[in-house]
mmCIF file of C-alpha atoms and ligand atoms in Angstrom:
data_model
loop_
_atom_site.group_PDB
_atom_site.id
_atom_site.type_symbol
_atom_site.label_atom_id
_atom_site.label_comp_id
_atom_site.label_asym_id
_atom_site.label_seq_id
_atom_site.Cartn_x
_atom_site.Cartn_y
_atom_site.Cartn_z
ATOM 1 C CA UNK A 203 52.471 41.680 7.449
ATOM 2 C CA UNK A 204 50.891 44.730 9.538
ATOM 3 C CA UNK A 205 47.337 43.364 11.664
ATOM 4 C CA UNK A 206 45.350 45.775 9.087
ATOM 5 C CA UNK A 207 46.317 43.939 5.841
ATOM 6 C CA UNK A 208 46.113 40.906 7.664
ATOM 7 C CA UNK A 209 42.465 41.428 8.826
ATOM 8 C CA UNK A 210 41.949 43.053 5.227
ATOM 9 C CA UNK A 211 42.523 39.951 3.559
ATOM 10 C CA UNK A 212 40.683 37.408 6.057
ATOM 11 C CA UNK A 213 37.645 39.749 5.436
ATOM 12 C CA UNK A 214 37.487 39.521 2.114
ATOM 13 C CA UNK A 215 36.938 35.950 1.663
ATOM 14 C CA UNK A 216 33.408 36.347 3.368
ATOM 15 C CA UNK A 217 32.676 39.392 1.645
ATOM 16 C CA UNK A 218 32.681 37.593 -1.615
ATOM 17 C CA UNK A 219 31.066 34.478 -0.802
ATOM 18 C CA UNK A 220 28.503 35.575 1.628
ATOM 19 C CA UNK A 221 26.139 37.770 -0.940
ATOM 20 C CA UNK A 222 23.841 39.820 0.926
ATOM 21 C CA UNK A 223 20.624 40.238 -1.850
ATOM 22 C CA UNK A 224 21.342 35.927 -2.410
ATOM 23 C CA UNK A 225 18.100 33.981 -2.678
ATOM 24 C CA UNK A 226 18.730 32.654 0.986
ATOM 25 C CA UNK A 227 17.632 28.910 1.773
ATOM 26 C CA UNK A 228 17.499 27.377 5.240
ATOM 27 C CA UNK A 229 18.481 23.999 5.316
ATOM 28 C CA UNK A 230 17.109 21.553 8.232
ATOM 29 C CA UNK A 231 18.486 17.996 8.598
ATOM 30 C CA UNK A 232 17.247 15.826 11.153
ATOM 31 C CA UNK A 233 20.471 15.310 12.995
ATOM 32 C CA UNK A 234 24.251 15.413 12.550
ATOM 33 C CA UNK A 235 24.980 12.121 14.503
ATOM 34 C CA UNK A 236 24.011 9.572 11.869
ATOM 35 C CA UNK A 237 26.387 9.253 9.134
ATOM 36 C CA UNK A 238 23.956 9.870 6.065
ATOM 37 C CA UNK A 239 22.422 13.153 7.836
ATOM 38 C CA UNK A 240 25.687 15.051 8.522
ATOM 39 C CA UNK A 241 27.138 14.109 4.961
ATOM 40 C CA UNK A 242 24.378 15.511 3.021
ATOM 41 C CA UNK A 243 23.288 18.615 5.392
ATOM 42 C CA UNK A 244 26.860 19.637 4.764
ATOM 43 C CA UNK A 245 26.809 18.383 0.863
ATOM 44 C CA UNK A 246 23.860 20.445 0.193
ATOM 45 C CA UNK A 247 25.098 23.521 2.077
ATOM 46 C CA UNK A 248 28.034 23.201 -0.486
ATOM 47 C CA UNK A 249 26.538 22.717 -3.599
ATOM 48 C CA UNK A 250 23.693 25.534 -3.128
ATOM 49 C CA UNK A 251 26.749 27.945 -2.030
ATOM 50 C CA UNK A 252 28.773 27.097 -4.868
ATOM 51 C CA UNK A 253 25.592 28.225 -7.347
ATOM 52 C CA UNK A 254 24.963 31.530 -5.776
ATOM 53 C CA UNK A 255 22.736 30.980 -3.253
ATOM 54 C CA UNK A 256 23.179 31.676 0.734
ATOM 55 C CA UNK A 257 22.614 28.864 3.177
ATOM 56 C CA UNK A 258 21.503 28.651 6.912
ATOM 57 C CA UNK A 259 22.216 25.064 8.054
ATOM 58 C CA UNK A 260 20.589 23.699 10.838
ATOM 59 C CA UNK A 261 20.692 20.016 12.277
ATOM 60 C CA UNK A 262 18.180 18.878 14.628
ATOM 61 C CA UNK A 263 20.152 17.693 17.607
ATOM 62 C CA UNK A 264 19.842 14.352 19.549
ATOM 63 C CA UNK A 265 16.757 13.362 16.942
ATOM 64 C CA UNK A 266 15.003 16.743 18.888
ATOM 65 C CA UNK A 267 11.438 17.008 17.086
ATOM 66 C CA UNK A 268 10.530 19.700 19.367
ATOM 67 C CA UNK A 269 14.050 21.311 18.255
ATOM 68 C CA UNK A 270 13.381 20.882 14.158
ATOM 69 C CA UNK A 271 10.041 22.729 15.367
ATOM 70 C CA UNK A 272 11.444 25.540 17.056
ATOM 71 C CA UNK A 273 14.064 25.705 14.164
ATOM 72 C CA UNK A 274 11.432 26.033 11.435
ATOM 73 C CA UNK A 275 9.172 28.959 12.906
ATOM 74 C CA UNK A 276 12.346 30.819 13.809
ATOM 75 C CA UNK A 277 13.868 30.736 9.858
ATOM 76 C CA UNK A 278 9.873 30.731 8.985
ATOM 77 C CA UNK A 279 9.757 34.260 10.809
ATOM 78 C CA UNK A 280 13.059 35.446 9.209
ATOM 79 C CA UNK A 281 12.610 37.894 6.402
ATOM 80 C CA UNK A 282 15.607 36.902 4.712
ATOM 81 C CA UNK A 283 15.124 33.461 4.740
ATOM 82 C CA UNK A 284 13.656 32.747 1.089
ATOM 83 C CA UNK A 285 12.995 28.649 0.547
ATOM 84 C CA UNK A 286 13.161 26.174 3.370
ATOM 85 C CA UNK A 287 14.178 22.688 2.763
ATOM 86 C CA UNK A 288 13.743 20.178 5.337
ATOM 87 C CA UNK A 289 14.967 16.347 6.173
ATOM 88 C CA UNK A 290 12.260 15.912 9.232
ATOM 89 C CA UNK A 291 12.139 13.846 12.410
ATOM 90 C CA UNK A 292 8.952 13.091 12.463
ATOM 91 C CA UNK A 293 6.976 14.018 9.068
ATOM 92 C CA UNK A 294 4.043 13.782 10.444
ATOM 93 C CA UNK A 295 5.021 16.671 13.298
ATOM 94 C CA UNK A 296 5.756 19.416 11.608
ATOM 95 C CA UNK A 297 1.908 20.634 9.717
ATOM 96 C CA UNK A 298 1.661 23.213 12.608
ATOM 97 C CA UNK A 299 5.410 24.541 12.894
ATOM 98 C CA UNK A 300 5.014 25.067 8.974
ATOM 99 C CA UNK A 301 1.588 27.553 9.147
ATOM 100 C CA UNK A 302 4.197 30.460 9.134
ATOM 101 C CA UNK A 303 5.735 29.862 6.564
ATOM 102 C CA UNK A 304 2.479 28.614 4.300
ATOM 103 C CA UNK A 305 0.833 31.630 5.566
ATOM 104 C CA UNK A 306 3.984 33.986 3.869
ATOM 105 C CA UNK A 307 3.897 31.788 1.029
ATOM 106 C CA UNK A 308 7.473 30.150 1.452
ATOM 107 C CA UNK A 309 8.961 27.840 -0.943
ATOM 108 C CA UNK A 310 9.301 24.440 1.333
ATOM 109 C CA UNK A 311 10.832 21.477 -0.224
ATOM 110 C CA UNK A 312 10.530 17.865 1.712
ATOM 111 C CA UNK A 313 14.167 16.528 1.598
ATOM 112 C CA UNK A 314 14.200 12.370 1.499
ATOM 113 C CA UNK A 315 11.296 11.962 4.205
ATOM 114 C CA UNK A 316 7.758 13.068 3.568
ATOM 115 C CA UNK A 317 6.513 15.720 5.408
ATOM 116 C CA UNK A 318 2.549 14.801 5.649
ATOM 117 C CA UNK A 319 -0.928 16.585 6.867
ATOM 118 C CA UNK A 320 -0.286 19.731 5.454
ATOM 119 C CA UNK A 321 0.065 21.500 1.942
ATOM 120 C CA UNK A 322 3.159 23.901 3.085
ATOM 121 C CA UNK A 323 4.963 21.449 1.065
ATOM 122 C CA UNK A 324 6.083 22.699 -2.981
ATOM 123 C CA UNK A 325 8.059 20.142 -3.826
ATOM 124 C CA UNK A 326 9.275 16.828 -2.619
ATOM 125 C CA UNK A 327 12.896 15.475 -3.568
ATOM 126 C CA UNK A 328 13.626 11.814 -2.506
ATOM 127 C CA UNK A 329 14.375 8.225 -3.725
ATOM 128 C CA UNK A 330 11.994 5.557 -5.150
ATOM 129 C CA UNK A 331 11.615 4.490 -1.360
ATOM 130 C CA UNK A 332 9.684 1.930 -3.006
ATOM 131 C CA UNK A 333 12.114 -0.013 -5.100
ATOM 132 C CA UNK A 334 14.493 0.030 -1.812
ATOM 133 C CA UNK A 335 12.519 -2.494 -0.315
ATOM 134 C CA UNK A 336 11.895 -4.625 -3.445
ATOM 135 C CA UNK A 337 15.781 -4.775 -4.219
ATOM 136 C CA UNK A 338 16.078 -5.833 -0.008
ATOM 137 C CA UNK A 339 13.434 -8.289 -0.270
ATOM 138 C CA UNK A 340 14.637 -10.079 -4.059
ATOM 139 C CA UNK A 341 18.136 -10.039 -2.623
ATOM 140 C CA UNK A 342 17.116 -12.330 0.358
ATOM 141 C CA UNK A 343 15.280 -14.539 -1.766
ATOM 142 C CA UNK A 344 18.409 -14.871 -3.988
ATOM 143 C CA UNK A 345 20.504 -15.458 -1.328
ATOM 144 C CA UNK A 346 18.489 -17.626 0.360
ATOM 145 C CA UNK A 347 16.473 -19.298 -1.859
ATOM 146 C CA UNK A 348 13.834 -20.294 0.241
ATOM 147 C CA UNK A 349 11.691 -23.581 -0.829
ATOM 148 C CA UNK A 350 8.766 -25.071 1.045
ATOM 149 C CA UNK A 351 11.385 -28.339 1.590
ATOM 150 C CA UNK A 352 14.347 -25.993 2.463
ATOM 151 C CA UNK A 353 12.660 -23.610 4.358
ATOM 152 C CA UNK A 354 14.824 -20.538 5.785
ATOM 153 C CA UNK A 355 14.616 -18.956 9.243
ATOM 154 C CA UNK A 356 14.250 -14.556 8.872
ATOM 155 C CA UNK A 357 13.817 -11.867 11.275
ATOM 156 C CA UNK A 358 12.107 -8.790 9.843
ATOM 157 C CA UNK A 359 13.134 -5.214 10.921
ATOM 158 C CA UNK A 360 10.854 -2.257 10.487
ATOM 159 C CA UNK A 361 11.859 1.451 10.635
ATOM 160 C CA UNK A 362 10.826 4.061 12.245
ATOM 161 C CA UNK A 363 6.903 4.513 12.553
ATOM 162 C CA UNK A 364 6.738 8.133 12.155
ATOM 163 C CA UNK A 365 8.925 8.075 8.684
ATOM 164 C CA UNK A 366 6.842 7.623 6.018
ATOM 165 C CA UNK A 367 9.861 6.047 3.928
ATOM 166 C CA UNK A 368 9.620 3.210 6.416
ATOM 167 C CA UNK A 369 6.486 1.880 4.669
ATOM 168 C CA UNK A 370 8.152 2.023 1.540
ATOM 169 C CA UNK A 371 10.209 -0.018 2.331
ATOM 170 C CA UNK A 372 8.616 -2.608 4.000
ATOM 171 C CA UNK A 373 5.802 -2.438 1.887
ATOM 172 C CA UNK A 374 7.517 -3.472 -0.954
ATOM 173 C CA UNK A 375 10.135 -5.452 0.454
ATOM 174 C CA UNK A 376 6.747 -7.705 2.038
ATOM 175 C CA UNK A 377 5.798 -7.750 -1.127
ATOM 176 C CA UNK A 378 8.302 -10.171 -2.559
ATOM 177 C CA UNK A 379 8.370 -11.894 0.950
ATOM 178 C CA UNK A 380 5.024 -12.525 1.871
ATOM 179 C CA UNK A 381 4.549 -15.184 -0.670
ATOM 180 C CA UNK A 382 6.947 -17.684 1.089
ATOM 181 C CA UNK A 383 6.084 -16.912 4.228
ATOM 182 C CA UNK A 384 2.458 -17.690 2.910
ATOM 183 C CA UNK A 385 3.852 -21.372 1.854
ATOM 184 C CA UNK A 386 6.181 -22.089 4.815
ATOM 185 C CA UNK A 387 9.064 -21.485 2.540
ATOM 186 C CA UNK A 388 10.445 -18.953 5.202
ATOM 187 C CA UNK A 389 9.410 -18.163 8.769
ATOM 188 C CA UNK A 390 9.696 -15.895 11.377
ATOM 189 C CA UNK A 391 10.283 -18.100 14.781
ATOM 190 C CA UNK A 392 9.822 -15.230 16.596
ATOM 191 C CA UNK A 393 6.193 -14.407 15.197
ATOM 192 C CA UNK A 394 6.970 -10.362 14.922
ATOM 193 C CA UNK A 395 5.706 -9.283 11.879
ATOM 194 C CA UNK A 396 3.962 -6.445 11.714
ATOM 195 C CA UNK A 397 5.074 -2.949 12.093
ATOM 196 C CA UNK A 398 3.720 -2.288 15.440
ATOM 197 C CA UNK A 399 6.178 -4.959 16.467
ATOM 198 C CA UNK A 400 9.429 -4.803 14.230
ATOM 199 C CA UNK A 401 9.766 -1.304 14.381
ATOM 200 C CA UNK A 402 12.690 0.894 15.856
ATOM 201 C CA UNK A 403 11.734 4.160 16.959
ATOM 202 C CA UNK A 404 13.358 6.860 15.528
ATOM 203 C CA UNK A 405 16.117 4.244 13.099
ATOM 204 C CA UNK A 406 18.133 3.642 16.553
ATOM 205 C CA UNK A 407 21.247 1.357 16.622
ATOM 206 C CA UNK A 408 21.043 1.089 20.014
ATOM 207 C CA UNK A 409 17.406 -0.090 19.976
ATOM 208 C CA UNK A 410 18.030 -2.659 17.031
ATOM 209 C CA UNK A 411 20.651 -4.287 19.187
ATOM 210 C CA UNK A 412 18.229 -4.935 21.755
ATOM 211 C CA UNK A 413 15.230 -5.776 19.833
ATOM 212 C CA UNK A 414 17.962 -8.633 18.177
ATOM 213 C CA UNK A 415 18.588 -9.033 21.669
ATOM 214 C CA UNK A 416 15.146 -10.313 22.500
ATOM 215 C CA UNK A 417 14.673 -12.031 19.695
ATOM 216 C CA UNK A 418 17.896 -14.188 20.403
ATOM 217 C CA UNK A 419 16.238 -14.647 23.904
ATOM 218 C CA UNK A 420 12.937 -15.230 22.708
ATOM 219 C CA UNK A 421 13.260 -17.857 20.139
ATOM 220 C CA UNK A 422 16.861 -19.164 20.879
ATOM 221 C CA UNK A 423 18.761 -18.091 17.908
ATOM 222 C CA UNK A 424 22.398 -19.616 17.884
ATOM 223 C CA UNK A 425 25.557 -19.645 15.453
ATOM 224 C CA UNK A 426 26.521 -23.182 17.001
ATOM 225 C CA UNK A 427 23.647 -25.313 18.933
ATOM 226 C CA UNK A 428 21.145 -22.867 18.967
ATOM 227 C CA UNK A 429 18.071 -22.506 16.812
ATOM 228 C CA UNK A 430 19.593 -21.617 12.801
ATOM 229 C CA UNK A 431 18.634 -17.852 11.526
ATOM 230 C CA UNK A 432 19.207 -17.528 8.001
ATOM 231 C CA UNK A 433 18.603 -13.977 7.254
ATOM 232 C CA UNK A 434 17.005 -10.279 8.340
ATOM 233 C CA UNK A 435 15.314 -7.797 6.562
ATOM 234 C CA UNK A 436 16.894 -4.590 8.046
ATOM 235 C CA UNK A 437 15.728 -1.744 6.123
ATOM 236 C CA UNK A 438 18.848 0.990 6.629
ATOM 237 C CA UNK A 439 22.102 0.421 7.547
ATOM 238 C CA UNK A 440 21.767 2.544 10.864
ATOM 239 C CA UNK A 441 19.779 -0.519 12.056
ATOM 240 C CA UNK A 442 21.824 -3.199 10.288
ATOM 241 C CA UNK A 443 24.604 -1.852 12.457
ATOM 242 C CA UNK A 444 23.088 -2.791 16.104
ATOM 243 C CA UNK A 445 21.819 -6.058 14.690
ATOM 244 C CA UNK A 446 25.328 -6.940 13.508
ATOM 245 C CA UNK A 447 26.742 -5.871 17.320
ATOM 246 C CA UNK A 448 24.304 -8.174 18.921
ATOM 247 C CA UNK A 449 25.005 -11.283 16.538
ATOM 248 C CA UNK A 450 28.773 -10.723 17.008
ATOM 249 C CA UNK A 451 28.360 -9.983 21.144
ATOM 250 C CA UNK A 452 26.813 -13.687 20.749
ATOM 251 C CA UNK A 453 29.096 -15.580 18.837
ATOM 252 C CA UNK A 454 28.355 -15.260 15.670
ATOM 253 C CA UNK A 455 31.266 -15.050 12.811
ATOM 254 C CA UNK A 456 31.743 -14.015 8.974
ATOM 255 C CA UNK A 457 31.507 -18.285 8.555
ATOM 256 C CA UNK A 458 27.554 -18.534 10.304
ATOM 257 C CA UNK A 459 26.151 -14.798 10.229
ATOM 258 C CA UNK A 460 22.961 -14.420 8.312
ATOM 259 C CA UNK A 461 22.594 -12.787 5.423
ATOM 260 C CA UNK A 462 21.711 -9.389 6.426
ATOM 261 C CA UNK A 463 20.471 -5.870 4.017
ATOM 262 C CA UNK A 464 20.806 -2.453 4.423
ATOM 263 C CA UNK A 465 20.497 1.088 3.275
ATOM 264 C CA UNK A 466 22.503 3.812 2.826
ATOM 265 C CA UNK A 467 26.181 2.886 2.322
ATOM 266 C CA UNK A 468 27.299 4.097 5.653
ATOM 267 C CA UNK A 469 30.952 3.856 6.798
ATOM 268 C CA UNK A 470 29.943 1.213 8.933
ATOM 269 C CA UNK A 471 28.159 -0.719 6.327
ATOM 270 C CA UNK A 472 30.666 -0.583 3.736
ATOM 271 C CA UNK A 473 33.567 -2.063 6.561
ATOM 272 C CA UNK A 474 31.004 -4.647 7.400
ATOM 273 C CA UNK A 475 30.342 -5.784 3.908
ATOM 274 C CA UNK A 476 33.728 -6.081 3.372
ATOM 275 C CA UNK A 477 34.461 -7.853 5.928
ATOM 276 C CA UNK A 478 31.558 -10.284 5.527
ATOM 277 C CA UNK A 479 29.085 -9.369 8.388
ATOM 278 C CA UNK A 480 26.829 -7.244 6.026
ATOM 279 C CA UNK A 481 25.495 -8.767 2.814
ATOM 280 C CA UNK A 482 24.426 -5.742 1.179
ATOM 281 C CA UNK A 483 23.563 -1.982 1.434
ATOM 282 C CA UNK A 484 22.052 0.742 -0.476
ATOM 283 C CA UNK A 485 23.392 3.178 -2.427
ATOM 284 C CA UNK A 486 21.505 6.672 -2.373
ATOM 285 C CA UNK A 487 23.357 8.924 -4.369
ATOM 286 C CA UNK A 488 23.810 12.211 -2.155
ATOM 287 C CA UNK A 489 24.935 14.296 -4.993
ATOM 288 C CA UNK A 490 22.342 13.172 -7.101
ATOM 289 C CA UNK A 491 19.377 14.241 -4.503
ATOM 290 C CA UNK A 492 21.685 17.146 -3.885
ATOM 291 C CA UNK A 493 21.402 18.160 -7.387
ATOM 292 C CA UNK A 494 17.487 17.791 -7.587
ATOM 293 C CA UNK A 495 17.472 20.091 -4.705
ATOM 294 C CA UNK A 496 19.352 22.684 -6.409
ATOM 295 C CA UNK A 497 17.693 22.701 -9.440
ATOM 296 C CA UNK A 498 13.958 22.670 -8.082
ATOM 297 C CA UNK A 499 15.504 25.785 -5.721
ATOM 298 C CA UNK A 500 17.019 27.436 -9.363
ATOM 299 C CA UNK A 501 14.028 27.210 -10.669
ATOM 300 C CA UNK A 502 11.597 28.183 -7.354
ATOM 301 C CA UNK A 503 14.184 31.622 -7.201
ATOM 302 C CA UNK A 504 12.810 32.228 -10.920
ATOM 303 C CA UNK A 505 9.878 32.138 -9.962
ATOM 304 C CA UNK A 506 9.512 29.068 -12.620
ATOM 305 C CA UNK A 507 8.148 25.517 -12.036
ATOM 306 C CA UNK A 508 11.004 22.352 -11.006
ATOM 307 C CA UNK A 509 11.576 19.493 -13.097
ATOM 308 C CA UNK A 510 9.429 16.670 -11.238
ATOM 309 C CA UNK A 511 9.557 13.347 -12.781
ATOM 310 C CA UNK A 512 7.063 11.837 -10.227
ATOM 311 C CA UNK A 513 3.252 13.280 -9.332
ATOM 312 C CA UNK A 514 1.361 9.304 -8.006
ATOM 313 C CA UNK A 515 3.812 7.639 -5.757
ATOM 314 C CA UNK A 516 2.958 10.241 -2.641
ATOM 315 C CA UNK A 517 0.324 11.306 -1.283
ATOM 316 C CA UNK A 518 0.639 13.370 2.359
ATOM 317 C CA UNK A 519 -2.666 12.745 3.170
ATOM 318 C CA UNK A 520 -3.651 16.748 1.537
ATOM 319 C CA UNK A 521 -2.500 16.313 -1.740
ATOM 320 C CA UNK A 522 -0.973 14.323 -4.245
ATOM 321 C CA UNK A 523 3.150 15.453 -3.984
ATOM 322 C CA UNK A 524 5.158 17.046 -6.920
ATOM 323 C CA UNK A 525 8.186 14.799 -6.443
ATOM 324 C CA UNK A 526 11.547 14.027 -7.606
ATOM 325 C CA UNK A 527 12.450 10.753 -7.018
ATOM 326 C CA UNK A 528 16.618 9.899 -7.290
ATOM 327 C CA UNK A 529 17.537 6.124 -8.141
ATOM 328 C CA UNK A 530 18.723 4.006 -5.451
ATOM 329 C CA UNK A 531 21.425 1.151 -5.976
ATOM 330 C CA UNK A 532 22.104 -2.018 -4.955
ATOM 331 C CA UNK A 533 25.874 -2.618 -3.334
ATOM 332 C CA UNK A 534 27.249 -6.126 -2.236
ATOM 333 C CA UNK A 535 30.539 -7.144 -1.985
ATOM 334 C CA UNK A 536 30.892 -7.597 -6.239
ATOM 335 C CA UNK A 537 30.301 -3.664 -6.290
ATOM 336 C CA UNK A 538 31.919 -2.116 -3.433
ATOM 337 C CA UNK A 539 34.549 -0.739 -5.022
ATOM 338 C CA UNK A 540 33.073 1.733 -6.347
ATOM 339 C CA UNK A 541 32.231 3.102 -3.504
ATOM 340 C CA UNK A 542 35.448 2.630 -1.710
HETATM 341 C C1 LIG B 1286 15.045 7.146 6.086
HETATM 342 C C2 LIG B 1286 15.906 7.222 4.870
HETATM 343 C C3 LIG B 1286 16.916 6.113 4.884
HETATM 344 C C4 LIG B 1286 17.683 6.114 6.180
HETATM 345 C C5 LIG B 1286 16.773 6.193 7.366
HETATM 346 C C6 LIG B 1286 17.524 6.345 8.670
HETATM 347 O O1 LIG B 1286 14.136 8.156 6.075
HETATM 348 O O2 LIG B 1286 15.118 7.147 3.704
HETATM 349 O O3 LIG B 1286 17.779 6.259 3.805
HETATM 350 O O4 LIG B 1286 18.586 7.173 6.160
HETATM 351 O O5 LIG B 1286 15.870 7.248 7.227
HETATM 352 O O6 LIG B 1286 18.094 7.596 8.787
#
């Protein structure tokens, strides 16, 4: 074939799917090295494209808040950028990064995590963060069942302090727990409870491995004569992950582990519940938050209101949120399949 129809026919391609008057959405995701993240910056890229619209992707690096900053007044300043939708860092970092684009009156829709302190914000498209935690905390009573003459050693993991989602979940999760560790039923040898001292900054693996680390060192955990730890509350599976490293760097097996949760069905996750080191995870359907961000970005293009289902459960600390909240699922080894 002669180099002109050659270079005819790879320009078409882009001429057709790149439309130049397209409502034009940029798309920020907090970073591309967890698994969750890079799936669903890339799913929603996808779906929006296939329905018309034009998409700037954007991930924000290494966990970079000052990056996801930077990013946002940049597409905030661009004149063809139309709707912004953004999976932050650190929701509670970006009120001043979004004055741009609430001073030009941009469309900005808060992708899983809560953006707070600022009513930039249309619409907000997440989970019920809520009922992750309660499905976490009833599955380690199940498992455990925990009695004031039985009592069961557990090690609670919070996320990360400046993700609003990570109060969700322990919120409600404590709910169902509290109780027992009210009667004695089950206890946390190592006396780290609250937030300020369960929490992993910014969801690290590498941080929950040596938080489990200390806790081994601290209390004495064992699998064979050390003290017995029956289960942990680990609110995503990101965390789960560097738990699971440090219990198997120390000698722990599929026959003594403890019964560990999770969120977010990531690779990882699903190998380790299958393999018996994870006891369950969290499904969070991508394409189903993916759709909800389509449609409320249909319907913002037409100048017409989204389908919310949810105006109570969150508050940013301005105003009460117009949110969409998707349906999480629980996954344990009798479900995995579906998955697989
Ligand atoms: C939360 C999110 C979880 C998990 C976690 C770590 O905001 O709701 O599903 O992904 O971040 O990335």
């Amino acid at each position: 074939m002669k180099l002109k129809a050659v270079l005819a026919l790879s320009v078409l391609p882009v001429l057709f799917t790149s439309q130049a008057n397209a409502f034009t959405v940029g798309v920020l995701m907090p970073t591309q090295d967890e698994a969750r993240w890079y799936r669903e910056g890339f799913g929603i890229e996808n779906e929006l494209k296939n329905s018309g619209f034009n998409v700037e992707l954007f991930f924000g690096g290494d966990i970079d808040v000052s990056l996801q900053q930077r990013q946002i007044k940049r597409l905030s300043n661009d004149s063809n950028i139309d709707a912004l939708v953004i999976g932050s860092i650190d929701g509670n970092a970006l009120a001043d990064a979004l004055t741009i684009a609430k001073s030009k009156k941009l469309p900005v829709i808060s992708y899983d995590r809560l953006i707070t302190g600022t009513d930039a914000v249309t619409y907000y498209a997440t989970f019920d963060n809520g009922k992750v935690g309660e499905i976490q905390g009833k599955f380690l009573i199940d498992k455990l069942h925990p009695t004031v003459d039985d009592p069961k050693n557990i090690e609670i993991f919070y996320g990360s302090l400046d993700d609003n989602n990570a109060k969700f979940f322990y919120g409600e999760a404590m709910k169902i727990l509290q109780p027992y560790i009210d009667s004695g039923a089950l206890v946390i040898k190592s006396g780290e409870i609250k937030p300020e001292e369960t929490n992993i900054p910014s969801w690290r693996t590498d941080l929950s491995s040596k938080r489990m680390d200390a806790i081994m060192d601290k209390v004495g955990y064992g699998p064979e004569s050390g003290e017995r730890l029956d289960g942990i509350l680990s609110p995503a599976d990101c965390i789960s992950s560097g738990i699971i490293f440090t219990l198997k760097k120390r000698g722990y097996t599929v026959e003594n582990i403890p019964v560990i949760t999770g969120q977010d069905s990531t690779p990882d996750a699903l190998k380790n519940i299958q393999e018996g080191y994870q006891a369950m995870t969290i499904f969070k359907d991508g394409k189903q938050l993916q759709d909800t961000v389509l449609d409320m970005v249909k319907a913002i293009s037409k100048g017409q209101e989204a389908n919310i289902n949810d105006t109570t459960t969150y508050n940013n600390g301005v105003m009460d949120m117009k949110s969409f909240l998707c349906t999480p699922e629980l996954i344990d080894r009798s479900n995995i399949n579906k998955l697989l």
